[in-house]
C-alpha positions as YAML, in Angstrom:
chain: A
units: angstrom
residues:
- id: 1
  name: UNK
  ca: [-103.54, 55.45, -70.53]
- id: 2
  name: UNK
  ca: [-105.68, 59.04, -69.77]
- id: 3
  name: UNK
  ca: [-109.26, 60.02, -69.73]
- id: 4
  name: UNK
  ca: [-108.79, 61.93, -71.92]
- id: 5
  name: UNK
  ca: [-107.22, 59.44, -74.58]
- id: 6
  name: UNK
  ca: [-109.80, 56.88, -73.77]
- id: 7
  name: UNK
  ca: [-112.63, 59.21, -74.51]
- id: 8
  name: UNK
  ca: [-110.85, 60.07, -77.72]
- id: 9
  name: UNK
  ca: [-110.35, 56.64, -78.42]
- id: 10
  name: UNK
  ca: [-113.98, 55.36, -77.68]
- id: 11
  name: UNK
  ca: [-115.47, 58.48, -79.63]
- id: 12
  name: UNK
  ca: [-113.29, 57.64, -82.64]
- id: 13
  name: UNK
  ca: [-114.08, 54.04, -82.55]
- id: 14
  name: UNK
  ca: [-117.78, 55.26, -82.69]
- id: 15
  name: UNK
  ca: [-117.39, 57.43, -85.31]
- id: 16
  name: UNK
  ca: [-115.72, 54.78, -87.87]
- id: 17
  name: UNK
  ca: [-118.51, 52.22, -87.02]
- id: 18
  name: UNK
  ca: [-121.44, 52.99, -89.97]
- id: 19
  name: UNK
  ca: [-124.13, 52.58, -86.97]
- id: 20
  name: UNK
  ca: [-123.31, 54.49, -84.61]
- id: 21
  name: UNK
  ca: [-120.86, 57.39, -86.65]
- id: 22
  name: UNK
  ca: [-122.10, 60.79, -86.40]
- id: 23
  name: UNK
  ca: [-122.84, 60.47, -90.69]
- id: 24
  name: UNK
  ca: [-125.75, 57.72, -89.94]
- id: 25
  name: UNK
  ca: [-129.15, 58.55, -90.07]
- id: 26
  name: UNK
  ca: [-130.27, 57.42, -86.94]
- id: 27
  name: UNK
  ca: [-127.60, 59.83, -85.18]
- id: 28
  name: UNK
  ca: [-129.22, 62.38, -87.44]
- id: 29
  name: UNK
  ca: [-132.72, 61.75, -87.57]
- id: 30
  name: UNK
  ca: [-132.39, 62.03, -83.41]
- id: 31
  name: UNK
  ca: [-132.72, 65.55, -81.90]
- id: 32
  name: UNK
  ca: [-131.44, 65.84, -78.46]
- id: 33
  name: UNK
  ca: [-134.35, 67.09, -76.35]
- id: 34
  name: UNK
  ca: [-133.38, 70.29, -73.99]
- id: 35
  name: UNK
  ca: [-135.06, 71.11, -71.31]
- id: 36
  name: UNK
  ca: [-136.84, 74.53, -71.48]
- id: 37
  name: UNK
  ca: [-136.02, 74.70, -75.41]
- id: 38
  name: UNK
  ca: [-137.21, 71.40, -77.16]
- id: 39
  name: UNK
  ca: [-135.38, 69.59, -79.66]
- id: 40
  name: UNK
  ca: [-132.40, 71.39, -80.89]
- id: 41
  name: UNK
  ca: [-129.84, 70.20, -83.18]
- id: 42
  name: UNK
  ca: [-125.54, 69.24, -82.21]
- id: 43
  name: UNK
  ca: [-122.90, 71.85, -83.90]
- id: 44
  name: UNK
  ca: [-120.39, 70.63, -84.63]
- id: 45
  name: UNK
  ca: [-116.80, 72.93, -84.25]
- id: 46
  name: UNK
  ca: [-113.44, 71.99, -86.24]
- id: 47
  name: UNK
  ca: [-110.35, 74.14, -84.39]
- id: 48
  name: UNK
  ca: [-106.74, 74.51, -84.33]
- id: 49
  name: UNK
  ca: [-104.97, 74.09, -81.22]
- id: 50
  name: UNK
  ca: [-103.10, 76.99, -80.67]
- id: 51
  name: UNK
  ca: [-101.10, 76.54, -77.27]
- id: 52
  name: UNK
  ca: [-101.69, 73.82, -74.54]
- id: 53
  name: UNK
  ca: [-101.02, 74.43, -70.96]
- id: 54
  name: UNK
  ca: [-101.37, 71.04, -69.28]
- id: 55
  name: UNK
  ca: [-100.54, 72.66, -65.91]
- id: 56
  name: UNK
  ca: [-103.73, 74.19, -65.84]
- id: 57
  name: UNK
  ca: [-105.36, 71.79, -67.89]
- id: 58
  name: UNK
  ca: [-106.01, 75.34, -70.12]
- id: 59
  name: UNK
  ca: [-106.25, 74.93, -74.14]
- id: 60
  name: UNK
  ca: [-105.61, 78.23, -75.92]
- id: 61
  name: UNK
  ca: [-108.24, 77.46, -80.08]
- id: 62
  name: UNK
  ca: [-108.58, 78.96, -82.98]
- id: 63
  name: UNK
  ca: [-111.84, 78.76, -85.58]
- id: 64
  name: UNK
  ca: [-112.89, 81.17, -88.30]
- id: 65
  name: UNK
  ca: [-110.21, 84.50, -87.17]
- id: 66
  name: UNK
  ca: [-111.23, 84.01, -83.49]
- id: 67
  name: UNK
  ca: [-109.15, 82.39, -81.03]
- id: 68
  name: UNK
  ca: [-109.73, 81.54, -77.29]
- id: 69
  name: UNK
  ca: [-108.92, 79.74, -74.46]
- id: 70
  name: UNK
  ca: [-110.64, 76.61, -73.04]
- id: 71
  name: UNK
  ca: [-110.49, 75.64, -69.32]
- id: 72
  name: UNK
  ca: [-111.15, 71.72, -69.27]
- id: 73
  name: UNK
  ca: [-111.57, 70.23, -65.32]
- id: 74
  name: UNK
  ca: [-108.90, 67.26, -64.71]
- id: 75
  name: UNK
  ca: [-111.68, 64.45, -65.64]
- id: 76
  name: UNK
  ca: [-109.94, 65.39, -69.47]
- id: 77
  name: UNK
  ca: [-106.86, 63.65, -68.20]
- id: 78
  name: UNK
  ca: [-103.41, 65.08, -68.94]
- id: 79
  name: UNK
  ca: [-103.71, 67.00, -71.88]
- id: 80
  name: UNK
  ca: [-100.04, 66.32, -72.87]
- id: 81
  name: UNK
  ca: [-100.73, 64.35, -75.62]
- id: 82
  name: UNK
  ca: [-101.97, 67.54, -77.84]
- id: 83
  name: UNK
  ca: [-99.73, 70.39, -79.42]
- id: 84
  name: UNK
  ca: [-99.71, 73.56, -81.20]
- id: 85
  name: UNK
  ca: [-101.21, 72.61, -85.06]
- id: 86
  name: UNK
  ca: [-103.57, 69.92, -83.98]
- id: 87
  name: UNK
  ca: [-107.32, 69.40, -85.06]
- id: 88
  name: UNK
  ca: [-110.63, 68.99, -82.70]
- id: 89
  name: UNK
  ca: [-114.08, 68.21, -83.58]
- id: 90
  name: UNK
  ca: [-115.74, 69.73, -81.09]
- id: 91
  name: UNK
  ca: [-119.38, 68.59, -80.91]
- id: 92
  name: UNK
  ca: [-121.66, 70.30, -78.65]
- id: 93
  name: UNK
  ca: [-125.55, 71.43, -77.35]
- id: 94
  name: UNK
  ca: [-126.59, 73.97, -75.36]
- id: 95
  name: UNK
  ca: [-129.16, 74.46, -72.11]
- id: 96
  name: UNK
  ca: [-130.54, 77.38, -71.86]
- id: 97
  name: UNK
  ca: [-128.85, 80.31, -69.88]
- id: 98
  name: UNK
  ca: [-128.96, 79.72, -65.93]
- id: 99
  name: UNK
  ca: [-126.84, 83.50, -65.16]
- id: 100
  name: UNK
  ca: [-125.83, 85.96, -67.43]
- id: 101
  name: UNK
  ca: [-124.10, 89.11, -65.11]
- id: 102
  name: UNK
  ca: [-121.37, 91.18, -65.26]
- id: 103
  name: UNK
  ca: [-117.52, 90.10, -65.47]
- id: 104
  name: UNK
  ca: [-115.51, 91.47, -63.27]
- id: 105
  name: UNK
  ca: [-113.26, 94.36, -64.59]
- id: 106
  name: UNK
  ca: [-110.69, 93.34, -66.68]
- id: 107
  name: UNK
  ca: [-111.86, 89.76, -66.98]
- id: 108
  name: UNK
  ca: [-110.59, 88.28, -70.57]
- id: 109
  name: UNK
  ca: [-112.61, 86.29, -72.90]
- id: 110
  name: UNK
  ca: [-112.45, 82.62, -72.31]
- id: 111
  name: UNK
  ca: [-114.60, 79.51, -72.14]
- id: 112
  name: UNK
  ca: [-114.16, 77.52, -68.26]
- id: 113
  name: UNK
  ca: [-116.06, 74.27, -68.32]
- id: 114
  name: UNK
  ca: [-117.01, 73.76, -64.94]
- id: 115
  name: UNK
  ca: [-117.01, 70.12, -63.06]
- id: 116
  name: UNK
  ca: [-120.06, 67.83, -64.40]
- id: 117
  name: UNK
  ca: [-123.44, 69.13, -64.17]
- id: 118
  name: UNK
  ca: [-125.68, 66.15, -62.75]
- id: 119
  name: UNK
  ca: [-129.39, 67.18, -64.04]
- id: 120
  name: UNK
  ca: [-131.84, 66.16, -67.11]
- id: 121
  name: UNK
  ca: [-131.21, 69.02, -68.98]
- id: 122
  name: UNK
  ca: [-130.36, 66.67, -72.16]
- id: 123
  name: UNK
  ca: [-132.70, 63.49, -73.55]
- id: 124
  name: UNK
  ca: [-131.56, 61.26, -76.41]
- id: 125
  name: UNK
  ca: [-128.43, 62.69, -76.31]
- id: 126
  name: UNK
  ca: [-126.08, 60.40, -78.13]
- id: 127
  name: UNK
  ca: [-123.52, 58.00, -75.91]
- id: 128
  name: UNK
  ca: [-120.24, 59.12, -74.71]
- id: 129
  name: UNK
  ca: [-121.27, 62.67, -74.10]
- id: 130
  name: UNK
  ca: [-119.79, 65.25, -71.37]
- id: 131
  name: UNK
  ca: [-122.34, 67.25, -69.22]
- id: 132
  name: UNK
  ca: [-121.41, 69.92, -67.72]
- id: 133
  name: UNK
  ca: [-121.62, 74.37, -66.42]
- id: 134
  name: UNK
  ca: [-120.21, 76.37, -68.71]
- id: 135
  name: UNK
  ca: [-119.59, 79.93, -67.66]
- id: 136
  name: UNK
  ca: [-118.47, 82.17, -71.27]
- id: 137
  name: UNK
  ca: [-117.29, 85.64, -70.69]
- id: 138
  name: UNK
  ca: [-117.77, 87.83, -73.42]
- id: 139
  name: UNK
  ca: [-119.44, 90.52, -74.96]
- id: 140
  name: UNK
  ca: [-123.09, 91.92, -74.38]
- id: 141
  name: UNK
  ca: [-124.99, 92.41, -77.78]
- id: 142
  name: UNK
  ca: [-128.89, 92.28, -77.35]
- id: 143
  name: UNK
  ca: [-131.89, 90.83, -75.29]
- id: 144
  name: UNK
  ca: [-135.25, 89.85, -76.97]
- id: 145
  name: UNK
  ca: [-138.05, 90.35, -74.42]
- id: 146
  name: UNK
  ca: [-140.53, 88.37, -77.34]
- id: 147
  name: UNK
  ca: [-138.59, 85.26, -77.51]
- id: 148
  name: UNK
  ca: [-136.46, 85.45, -74.14]
- id: 149
  name: UNK
  ca: [-133.30, 85.30, -76.15]
- id: 150
  name: UNK
  ca: [-130.27, 86.73, -74.85]
- id: 151
  name: UNK
  ca: [-127.21, 87.38, -78.10]
- id: 152
  name: UNK
  ca: [-123.78, 87.98, -76.84]
- id: 153
  name: UNK
  ca: [-120.23, 87.79, -78.69]
- id: 154
  name: UNK
  ca: [-117.94, 85.44, -76.98]
- id: 155
  name: UNK
  ca: [-114.51, 84.43, -77.48]
- id: 156
  name: UNK
  ca: [-115.62, 81.79, -80.25]
- id: 157
  name: UNK
  ca: [-117.73, 84.05, -81.97]
- id: 158
  name: UNK
  ca: [-121.90, 85.87, -81.93]
- id: 159
  name: UNK
  ca: [-124.33, 83.24, -79.85]
- id: 160
  name: UNK
  ca: [-128.06, 83.39, -78.61]
- id: 161
  name: UNK
  ca: [-129.26, 81.47, -75.79]
- id: 162
  name: UNK
  ca: [-132.68, 81.54, -74.39]
- id: 163
  name: UNK
  ca: [-133.42, 82.38, -71.06]
- id: 164
  name: UNK
  ca: [-136.12, 81.76, -68.93]
- id: 165
  name: UNK
  ca: [-135.38, 82.41, -65.26]
- id: 166
  name: UNK
  ca: [-137.68, 85.78, -64.62]
- id: 167
  name: UNK
  ca: [-134.10, 86.79, -62.31]
- id: 168
  name: UNK
  ca: [-132.09, 86.18, -65.02]
- id: 169
  name: UNK
  ca: [-133.75, 88.06, -67.07]
- id: 170
  name: UNK
  ca: [-134.30, 91.31, -64.55]
- id: 171
  name: UNK
  ca: [-129.91, 90.78, -64.75]
- id: 172
  name: UNK
  ca: [-130.19, 91.53, -68.33]
- id: 173
  name: UNK
  ca: [-132.34, 93.99, -68.66]
- id: 174
  name: UNK
  ca: [-130.01, 96.25, -66.56]
- id: 175
  name: UNK
  ca: [-127.38, 95.03, -69.42]
- id: 176
  name: UNK
  ca: [-126.25, 97.97, -72.09]
- id: 177
  name: UNK
  ca: [-124.57, 96.87, -75.57]
- id: 178
  name: UNK
  ca: [-121.12, 96.13, -75.30]
- id: 179
  name: UNK
  ca: [-120.71, 95.28, -71.52]
- id: 180
  name: UNK
  ca: [-118.52, 92.31, -70.14]
- id: 181
  name: UNK
  ca: [-120.68, 89.68, -68.70]
- id: 182
  name: UNK
  ca: [-120.69, 86.27, -68.30]
- id: 183
  name: UNK
  ca: [-122.97, 83.94, -69.35]
- id: 184
  name: UNK
  ca: [-123.68, 80.58, -67.42]
- id: 185
  name: UNK
  ca: [-125.30, 78.31, -69.27]
- id: 186
  name: UNK
  ca: [-125.12, 73.15, -68.87]
- id: 187
  name: UNK
  ca: [-123.95, 72.36, -72.39]
- id: 188
  name: UNK
  ca: [-123.32, 68.94, -73.88]
- id: 189
  name: UNK
  ca: [-120.16, 68.05, -75.13]
- id: 190
  name: UNK
  ca: [-117.26, 65.99, -76.93]
- id: 191
  name: UNK
  ca: [-114.57, 66.76, -78.20]
- id: 192
  name: UNK
  ca: [-112.79, 64.58, -80.89]
- id: 193
  name: UNK
  ca: [-108.74, 64.50, -82.00]
- id: 194
  name: UNK
  ca: [-109.42, 64.87, -85.92]
...
């Protein structure tokens, strides 16, 4: 059984349990604590698989008219069991930005999950979440210096992320609205087949 199959099966069993399922009161009352941000809610995205490229560990998914590529590390195992039209639920919690810079010329919007991060960014994280660095290629929108929040449009839609590193803030201040950027942060997530 592949790692993805084991992960999906384990999560399906947990979701069916009245104690462990994502709709249980205990789950809803336990916010995830994110370093540099504080309490954060788990965001749920329901997406449809558009295409699968198993040799390259790549999926193209779609939600609300947005379509984007997801590059998964090998830890997710063989993706051949996924087919176009399959439905996935992505549960995620984002950490603060650790880097933001102009993309290379010709970069296309995408989301890349890099090898597992081993840090203490998240506390009270539910079981069976994977913590990894995420790099999103998108377009810069704005920076609010009062709240140290950067806004950008990724391939999956508009996003806002806090940033605390003065070096990253200095780089952000050089950007113009519409610049193609790469935003890097740590994210805890799980992907479930529906």
